[in-house]
């Protein structure tokens, strides 16, 4: 810490902008409060800094005008101690300083300044903790001199400067601002769109080199707003909101002789009304080359009132009704209080709704302020007199119905020869109704063809009668409708079949679309006044009421067609009485008695009612006894003949008797069935299943009704042998790889037959399950000719089937596998030769199944793997020994050199 005694300090100042060197400012004994030398103390804006406290004031001299208020700021930085610092201000005219005011000592003020400080003419205004402003009101020439700002020390060590001085120069007031020479303030009353000019004079006789800043302002409320300024740097600066008007040249500021400044305003509007003043400020360039405003004066020039232009736009008529193809005449009247030179602009609009805005409305015609009218063919706009404009629409049609309104604007000329729109108004809409000229005609509907049966054609003709004005501007189209007839009073909605638009394009309804595309329904125009609907094949769903609607279309000016009238015809009923279809089928057996091997023959006679031109298809079926294994369902479809007389074998599978059944058409309603060389297995009930067909649409046949004949029975009375079949095996349980023998043994009872008169078809089946719950699999078969057939197998086992005696058949399974297990049985079809030498097939006989079980031989299963394993282990062991011997014999041999030992005799102990 520094005491009251003297101490020697060296001050350093670093000045980077000049040389960056460190200068020794001096060596001296400092008292308690020390400061930098005067040369540094006064350059507060000098870009150097000291190590310690720095007090700054503006760079002088400060030039101020007598009678104005002077503000001198002072700040301190780089100090220690509390954040809020105190300041002392002193003044000197020549040498000695006089104390003015202090922030911390109320007794600091000297006697000559106490009165001014007490009245507030001189005061300190703190702007922050480390800055204050010295404020001097109404400065006088006696206040010219040096002002010093000092800060008491709060630092731990005395470093830096603790005061700073600034020179203040007081000059006389040489600025004068005045308005018009005639009077100080004037009043102007202008119309909207007019132009006006205001002048003010500003001159200064200041001894210093000062610049003037001139600003024109307006006050329409309580605040002044800048309009346009000519700055002290000679630049024009428009105020907020006036930039666009300044760029367009509507607001200008011109300088004239005798230091005058003229404000010119063009196209005045309501916002330009108010009080105008001229605000002039005087600026001087300071020691730091910055501009400083030293005083400001203003004078009110004029009070301007802008009167709005009145404009009324009215259409002479309110509501207008016009007949189609007449002319529409509307007059727009314009009334304004505008005097002088002006021009009106008129524009006519059309809208479908009275609430539409101008952007939604359609522009019909317009006349600008130069009386140039836009082009139109059927619409004209003319200027009847000064305030009336006429709209004429020729040859109106229904589309011209709507709302018409007129928009007018007033234009005034400007000083540069251009025009400015001052006011614009729109009239109330006028309703215009155009009454259409409806054509007069009648519509008749008649049926030229009516159905009596289903699938008969239907044709309806819709004819236009007593039509007037059938010129090129009128066109007729048709719409066809269908309505179902109900016996009750229920209301049934109509269904659209088809309709035509103005271009005669056919649009189909949902009910008729598919049938029309298929050609079943035809819509046509037979003549100019006749439209036709034809249903090629009428069905029961087509029964009902039909009517047509004739639409009249009128062509408008834009070549578009608009529907003007619809006329509906009376309905025509399409209906015919229907009865249920009846079909009767009778089967007759032609030969009452016959034996096996003879030909069976029967006929089927068919009769029908209420069917139009029927055709029949016939199917022969047989109901076999339930003991017949070939058809467990009991009914077999044998042969059929369709309505086009095409014969087809259905479920007839006997390849030896492919030609053994015949079905033919004897008459239109009679059919005959023959079966040659009948077998015992053919026994059963035979029927004729007949289907009646009637002609349908598009050459197709439609099924009408089905009928079933009475049964004809084939029953053979015979006393032949009875065959029985059984399955036997000596060893049903076997091991894998062994042979399985299965015997199918046939026994006979009753009449004894020679072996040559008997023959058998034998088939073996297997069911791969313990229970018979799966489908049987055919293993092999042997027919009566000795031909063996086998099914395809997936395993390695094999089958053989052979006949070992006339009544015994053996099935062998070679090399059985686990998948060969299951229930095995045989099915035998006996064939017996009759006395006439014809072989008769007997019903199939199924044997009771036997279960074949396949086991696995554990010893045989592991015998070969064990032998193979032992062999491989032996080979690998021998190979390992061989490799080890070879490696030790040749690959890993090392020569060992023995160390040569010297043979010396031991010395005796006595010699040592």
Tab-separated table of N, CA and C in Angstrom, residues 443-530:
chain	number	residue	atom	x	y	z
A	443	UNK	N	-95.480	-36.190	-76.660
A	443	UNK	CA	-94.715	-37.435	-76.717
A	443	UNK	C	-95.685	-38.601	-76.571
A	444	UNK	N	-95.562	-39.610	-77.488
A	444	UNK	CA	-96.400	-40.805	-77.449
A	444	UNK	C	-95.489	-42.028	-77.459
A	445	UNK	N	-95.871	-43.036	-76.646
A	445	UNK	CA	-95.124	-44.290	-76.567
A	445	UNK	C	-96.057	-45.438	-76.910
A	446	UNK	N	-95.642	-46.289	-77.850
A	446	UNK	CA	-96.432	-47.459	-78.218
A	446	UNK	C	-95.498	-48.653	-78.400
A	447	UNK	N	-96.049	-49.851	-78.254
A	447	UNK	CA	-95.290	-51.096	-78.381
A	447	UNK	C	-95.580	-51.716	-79.734
A	448	UNK	N	-94.572	-51.810	-80.584
A	448	UNK	CA	-94.746	-52.443	-81.890
A	448	UNK	C	-94.624	-53.959	-81.807
A	449	UNK	N	-93.907	-54.463	-80.772
A	449	UNK	CA	-93.812	-55.894	-80.548
A	449	UNK	C	-93.931	-56.149	-79.054
A	450	UNK	N	-94.858	-57.061	-78.708
A	450	UNK	CA	-95.045	-57.420	-77.308
A	450	UNK	C	-94.825	-58.915	-77.147
A	451	UNK	N	-94.199	-59.357	-76.075
A	451	UNK	CA	-93.921	-60.784	-75.896
A	451	UNK	C	-95.159	-61.532	-75.379
A	452	UNK	N	-95.295	-62.762	-75.838
A	452	UNK	CA	-96.333	-63.654	-75.333
A	452	UNK	C	-95.736	-64.765	-74.467
A	453	UNK	N	-94.461	-65.033	-74.727
A	453	UNK	CA	-93.734	-65.990	-73.917
A	453	UNK	C	-92.415	-65.345	-73.495
A	454	UNK	N	-91.799	-65.993	-72.550
A	454	UNK	CA	-90.457	-65.572	-72.169
A	454	UNK	C	-89.502	-65.767	-73.335
A	455	UNK	N	-88.535	-64.866	-73.476
A	455	UNK	CA	-87.527	-64.845	-74.539
A	455	UNK	C	-88.072	-64.349	-75.863
A	456	UNK	N	-89.327	-63.902	-75.924
A	456	UNK	CA	-89.834	-63.230	-77.121
A	456	UNK	C	-89.285	-61.807	-77.179
A	457	UNK	N	-89.170	-61.212	-78.369
A	457	UNK	CA	-88.669	-59.824	-78.465
A	457	UNK	C	-89.732	-58.808	-78.049
A	458	UNK	N	-89.244	-57.663	-77.571
A	458	UNK	CA	-90.092	-56.526	-77.212
A	458	UNK	C	-89.525	-55.285	-77.883
A	459	UNK	N	-90.387	-54.465	-78.487
A	459	UNK	CA	-89.936	-53.239	-79.147
A	459	UNK	C	-90.908	-52.113	-78.811
A	460	UNK	N	-90.358	-51.002	-78.305
A	460	UNK	CA	-91.132	-49.817	-77.944
A	460	UNK	C	-90.642	-48.648	-78.779
A	461	UNK	N	-91.590	-47.816	-79.249
A	461	UNK	CA	-91.277	-46.636	-80.057
A	461	UNK	C	-91.772	-45.391	-79.342
A	462	UNK	N	-90.851	-44.442	-79.121
A	462	UNK	CA	-91.183	-43.163	-78.488
A	462	UNK	C	-91.182	-42.095	-79.583
A	463	UNK	N	-92.364	-41.499	-79.841
A	463	UNK	CA	-92.522	-40.602	-80.996
A	463	UNK	C	-92.865	-39.186	-80.525
A	464	UNK	N	-92.246	-38.189	-81.206
A	464	UNK	CA	-92.485	-36.772	-80.935
A	464	UNK	C	-93.528	-36.276	-81.925
A	465	UNK	N	-94.572	-35.626	-81.413
A	465	UNK	CA	-95.657	-35.142	-82.277
A	465	UNK	C	-95.894	-33.665	-82.010
A	466	UNK	N	-96.365	-32.969	-83.062
A	466	UNK	CA	-96.749	-31.555	-82.991
A	466	UNK	C	-95.584	-30.680	-82.520
A	467	UNK	N	-94.391	-31.014	-82.964
A	467	UNK	CA	-93.224	-30.219	-82.567
A	467	UNK	C	-93.175	-28.939	-83.372
A	468	UNK	N	-92.946	-27.811	-82.677
A	468	UNK	CA	-92.836	-26.502	-83.315
A	468	UNK	C	-91.379	-26.052	-83.265
A	469	UNK	N	-90.985	-25.268	-84.237
A	469	UNK	CA	-89.645	-24.668	-84.259
A	469	UNK	C	-88.563	-25.750	-84.194
A	470	UNK	N	-88.589	-26.630	-85.166
A	470	UNK	CA	-87.580	-27.690	-85.222
A	470	UNK	C	-86.377	-27.262	-86.055
A	471	UNK	N	-85.969	-26.037	-85.880
A	471	UNK	CA	-84.844	-25.530	-86.652
A	471	UNK	C	-83.529	-26.014	-86.031
A	472	UNK	N	-82.426	-25.488	-86.530
A	472	UNK	CA	-81.109	-25.963	-86.096
A	472	UNK	C	-80.802	-25.610	-84.656
A	473	UNK	N	-81.525	-24.648	-84.062
A	473	UNK	CA	-81.257	-24.251	-82.679
A	473	UNK	C	-81.996	-25.124	-81.666
A	474	UNK	N	-82.700	-26.158	-82.123
A	474	UNK	CA	-83.460	-27.021	-81.218
A	474	UNK	C	-83.083	-28.475	-81.498
A	475	UNK	N	-82.930	-29.240	-80.436
A	475	UNK	CA	-82.525	-30.644	-80.549
A	475	UNK	C	-83.281	-31.464	-79.504
A	476	UNK	N	-83.670	-32.730	-79.886
A	476	UNK	CA	-84.413	-33.605	-78.984
A	476	UNK	C	-83.565	-34.822	-78.632
A	477	UNK	N	-83.637	-35.233	-77.359
A	477	UNK	CA	-83.013	-36.463	-76.883
A	477	UNK	C	-84.032	-37.233	-76.067
A	478	UNK	N	-83.744	-38.504	-75.802
A	478	UNK	CA	-84.682	-39.381	-75.117
A	478	UNK	C	-84.017	-40.004	-73.902
A	479	UNK	N	-84.832	-40.320	-72.884
A	479	UNK	CA	-84.432	-41.090	-71.718
A	479	UNK	C	-85.463	-42.180	-71.502
A	480	UNK	N	-84.990	-43.412	-71.301
A	480	UNK	CA	-85.876	-44.561	-71.119
A	480	UNK	C	-85.867	-44.962	-69.658
A	481	UNK	N	-87.078	-45.272	-69.127
A	481	UNK	CA	-87.213	-45.648	-67.718
A	481	UNK	C	-88.050	-46.921	-67.604
A	482	UNK	N	-87.774	-47.673	-66.550
A	482	UNK	CA	-88.508	-48.902	-66.233
A	482	UNK	C	-89.017	-48.815	-64.800
A	483	UNK	N	-90.239	-49.319	-64.598
A	483	UNK	CA	-90.828	-49.326	-63.265
A	483	UNK	C	-91.529	-50.662	-63.063
A	484	UNK	N	-91.153	-51.354	-61.998
A	484	UNK	CA	-91.703	-52.679	-61.732
A	484	UNK	C	-93.151	-52.579	-61.252
A	485	UNK	N	-93.951	-53.543	-61.697
A	485	UNK	CA	-95.359	-53.575	-61.293
A	485	UNK	C	-95.510	-54.407	-60.033
A	486	UNK	N	-96.216	-53.852	-59.070
A	486	UNK	CA	-96.499	-54.559	-57.823
A	486	UNK	C	-98.001	-54.654	-57.623
A	487	UNK	N	-98.411	-55.752	-57.042
A	487	UNK	CA	-99.838	-55.919	-56.792
A	487	UNK	C	-100.306	-55.058	-55.637
A	488	UNK	N	-99.433	-54.755	-54.711
A	488	UNK	CA	-99.802	-53.918	-53.563
A	488	UNK	C	-99.660	-52.453	-53.938
A	489	UNK	N	-99.883	-51.612	-52.965
A	489	UNK	CA	-99.793	-50.161	-53.181
A	489	UNK	C	-98.408	-49.624	-52.872
A	490	UNK	N	-97.409	-50.477	-52.760
A	490	UNK	CA	-96.059	-50.006	-52.467
A	490	UNK	C	-95.536	-49.141	-53.606
A	491	UNK	N	-94.828	-48.103	-53.229
A	491	UNK	CA	-94.261	-47.183	-54.216
A	491	UNK	C	-92.924	-47.741	-54.698
A	492	UNK	N	-92.791	-47.885	-55.994
A	492	UNK	CA	-91.566	-48.397	-56.586
A	492	UNK	C	-90.899	-47.274	-57.356
A	493	UNK	N	-89.640	-47.049	-57.077
A	493	UNK	CA	-88.914	-45.984	-57.767
A	493	UNK	C	-88.588	-46.424	-59.185
A	494	UNK	N	-88.510	-45.462	-60.040
A	494	UNK	CA	-88.194	-45.750	-61.436
A	494	UNK	C	-86.694	-45.997	-61.575
A	495	UNK	N	-86.362	-46.818	-62.555
A	495	UNK	CA	-84.970	-47.153	-62.838
A	495	UNK	C	-84.623	-46.655	-64.233
A	496	UNK	N	-83.494	-45.963	-64.321
A	496	UNK	CA	-83.043	-45.440	-65.612
A	496	UNK	C	-82.412	-46.554	-66.422
A	497	UNK	N	-82.928	-46.733	-67.632
A	497	UNK	CA	-82.332	-47.698	-68.549
A	497	UNK	C	-81.235	-47.060	-69.381
A	498	UNK	N	-81.529	-45.913	-69.965
A	498	UNK	CA	-80.537	-45.212	-70.782
A	498	UNK	C	-81.019	-43.780	-70.987
A	499	UNK	N	-80.061	-42.889	-71.228
A	499	UNK	CA	-80.382	-41.496	-71.521
A	499	UNK	C	-79.375	-40.963	-72.513
A	500	UNK	N	-79.753	-39.885	-73.194
A	500	UNK	CA	-78.881	-39.231	-74.164
A	500	UNK	C	-78.588	-37.816	-73.697
A	501	UNK	N	-77.350	-37.373	-73.903
A	501	UNK	CA	-77.028	-35.986	-73.603
A	501	UNK	C	-77.236	-35.142	-74.855
A	502	UNK	N	-76.822	-33.881	-74.799
A	502	UNK	CA	-77.080	-32.965	-75.908
A	502	UNK	C	-76.354	-33.375	-77.184
A	503	UNK	N	-75.267	-34.140	-77.056
A	503	UNK	CA	-74.510	-34.586	-78.230
A	503	UNK	C	-74.964	-35.952	-78.707
A	504	UNK	N	-76.132	-36.427	-78.211
A	504	UNK	CA	-76.669	-37.732	-78.577
A	504	UNK	C	-75.745	-38.880	-78.141
A	505	UNK	N	-74.992	-38.646	-77.107
A	505	UNK	CA	-74.163	-39.713	-76.537
A	505	UNK	C	-75.019	-40.528	-75.580
A	506	UNK	N	-75.029	-41.857	-75.760
A	506	UNK	CA	-75.873	-42.738	-74.960
A	506	UNK	C	-75.174	-43.060	-73.643
A	507	UNK	N	-75.879	-42.813	-72.550
A	507	UNK	CA	-75.397	-43.127	-71.206
A	507	UNK	C	-76.301	-44.208	-70.632
A	508	UNK	N	-75.720	-45.346	-70.277
A	508	UNK	CA	-76.479	-46.509	-69.835
A	508	UNK	C	-76.685	-46.500	-68.333
A	509	UNK	N	-77.847	-47.014	-67.915
A	509	UNK	CA	-78.117	-47.196	-66.495
A	509	UNK	C	-77.583	-48.524	-65.999
A	510	UNK	N	-77.599	-48.705	-64.669
A	510	UNK	CA	-77.068	-49.932	-64.083
A	510	UNK	C	-77.891	-51.153	-64.481
A	511	UNK	N	-79.175	-50.971	-64.661
A	511	UNK	CA	-80.040	-52.122	-64.953
A	511	UNK	C	-79.775	-52.698	-66.345
A	512	UNK	N	-79.474	-51.858	-67.299
A	512	UNK	CA	-79.362	-52.319	-68.691
A	512	UNK	C	-77.936	-52.302	-69.216
A	513	UNK	N	-76.937	-51.936	-68.402
A	513	UNK	CA	-75.586	-51.761	-68.943
A	513	UNK	C	-75.028	-53.073	-69.510
A	514	UNK	N	-75.060	-54.131	-68.718
A	514	UNK	CA	-74.452	-55.388	-69.166
A	514	UNK	C	-75.204	-55.978	-70.351
A	515	UNK	N	-76.523	-55.964	-70.325
A	515	UNK	CA	-77.296	-56.552	-71.426
A	515	UNK	C	-77.156	-55.733	-72.702
A	516	UNK	N	-77.013	-54.427	-72.568
A	516	UNK	CA	-76.809	-53.600	-73.766
A	516	UNK	C	-75.452	-53.865	-74.376
A	517	UNK	N	-74.430	-54.013	-73.523
A	517	UNK	CA	-73.097	-54.302	-74.048
A	517	UNK	C	-73.038	-55.672	-74.703
A	518	UNK	N	-73.900	-56.611	-74.255
A	518	UNK	CA	-73.961	-57.936	-74.871
A	518	UNK	C	-74.881	-57.988	-76.088
A	519	UNK	N	-75.553	-56.908	-76.418
A	519	UNK	CA	-76.435	-56.869	-77.579
A	519	UNK	C	-77.831	-57.365	-77.313
A	520	UNK	N	-78.183	-57.596	-76.042
A	520	UNK	CA	-79.524	-58.076	-75.738
A	520	UNK	C	-80.547	-56.944	-75.745
A	521	UNK	N	-80.113	-55.723	-75.485
A	521	UNK	CA	-80.996	-54.550	-75.523
A	521	UNK	C	-80.384	-53.560	-76.506
A	522	UNK	N	-81.235	-53.013	-77.384
A	522	UNK	CA	-80.766	-52.104	-78.433
A	522	UNK	C	-81.551	-50.803	-78.317
A	523	UNK	N	-80.819	-49.669	-78.215
A	523	UNK	CA	-81.412	-48.332	-78.245
A	523	UNK	C	-81.047	-47.709	-79.588
A	524	UNK	N	-82.039	-47.160	-80.275
A	524	UNK	CA	-81.782	-46.609	-81.605
A	524	UNK	C	-82.714	-45.430	-81.860
A	525	UNK	N	-82.356	-44.684	-82.903
A	525	UNK	CA	-83.185	-43.574	-83.376
A	525	UNK	C	-83.614	-43.899	-84.797
A	526	UNK	N	-84.888	-44.271	-84.934
A	526	UNK	CA	-85.380	-44.703	-86.239
A	526	UNK	C	-85.604	-43.555	-87.194
A	527	UNK	N	-86.044	-42.425	-86.674
A	527	UNK	CA	-86.331	-41.258	-87.509
A	527	UNK	C	-86.007	-40.008	-86.691
A	528	UNK	N	-86.276	-38.850	-87.331
A	528	UNK	CA	-85.986	-37.593	-86.646
A	528	UNK	C	-86.831	-37.456	-85.393
A	529	UNK	N	-88.066	-37.993	-85.456
A	529	UNK	CA	-88.990	-37.822	-84.347
A	529	UNK	C	-89.313	-39.135	-83.642
A	530	UNK	N	-88.531	-40.197	-83.866
A	530	UNK	CA	-88.851	-41.493	-83.274
A	530	UNK	C	-87.589	-42.122	-82.691
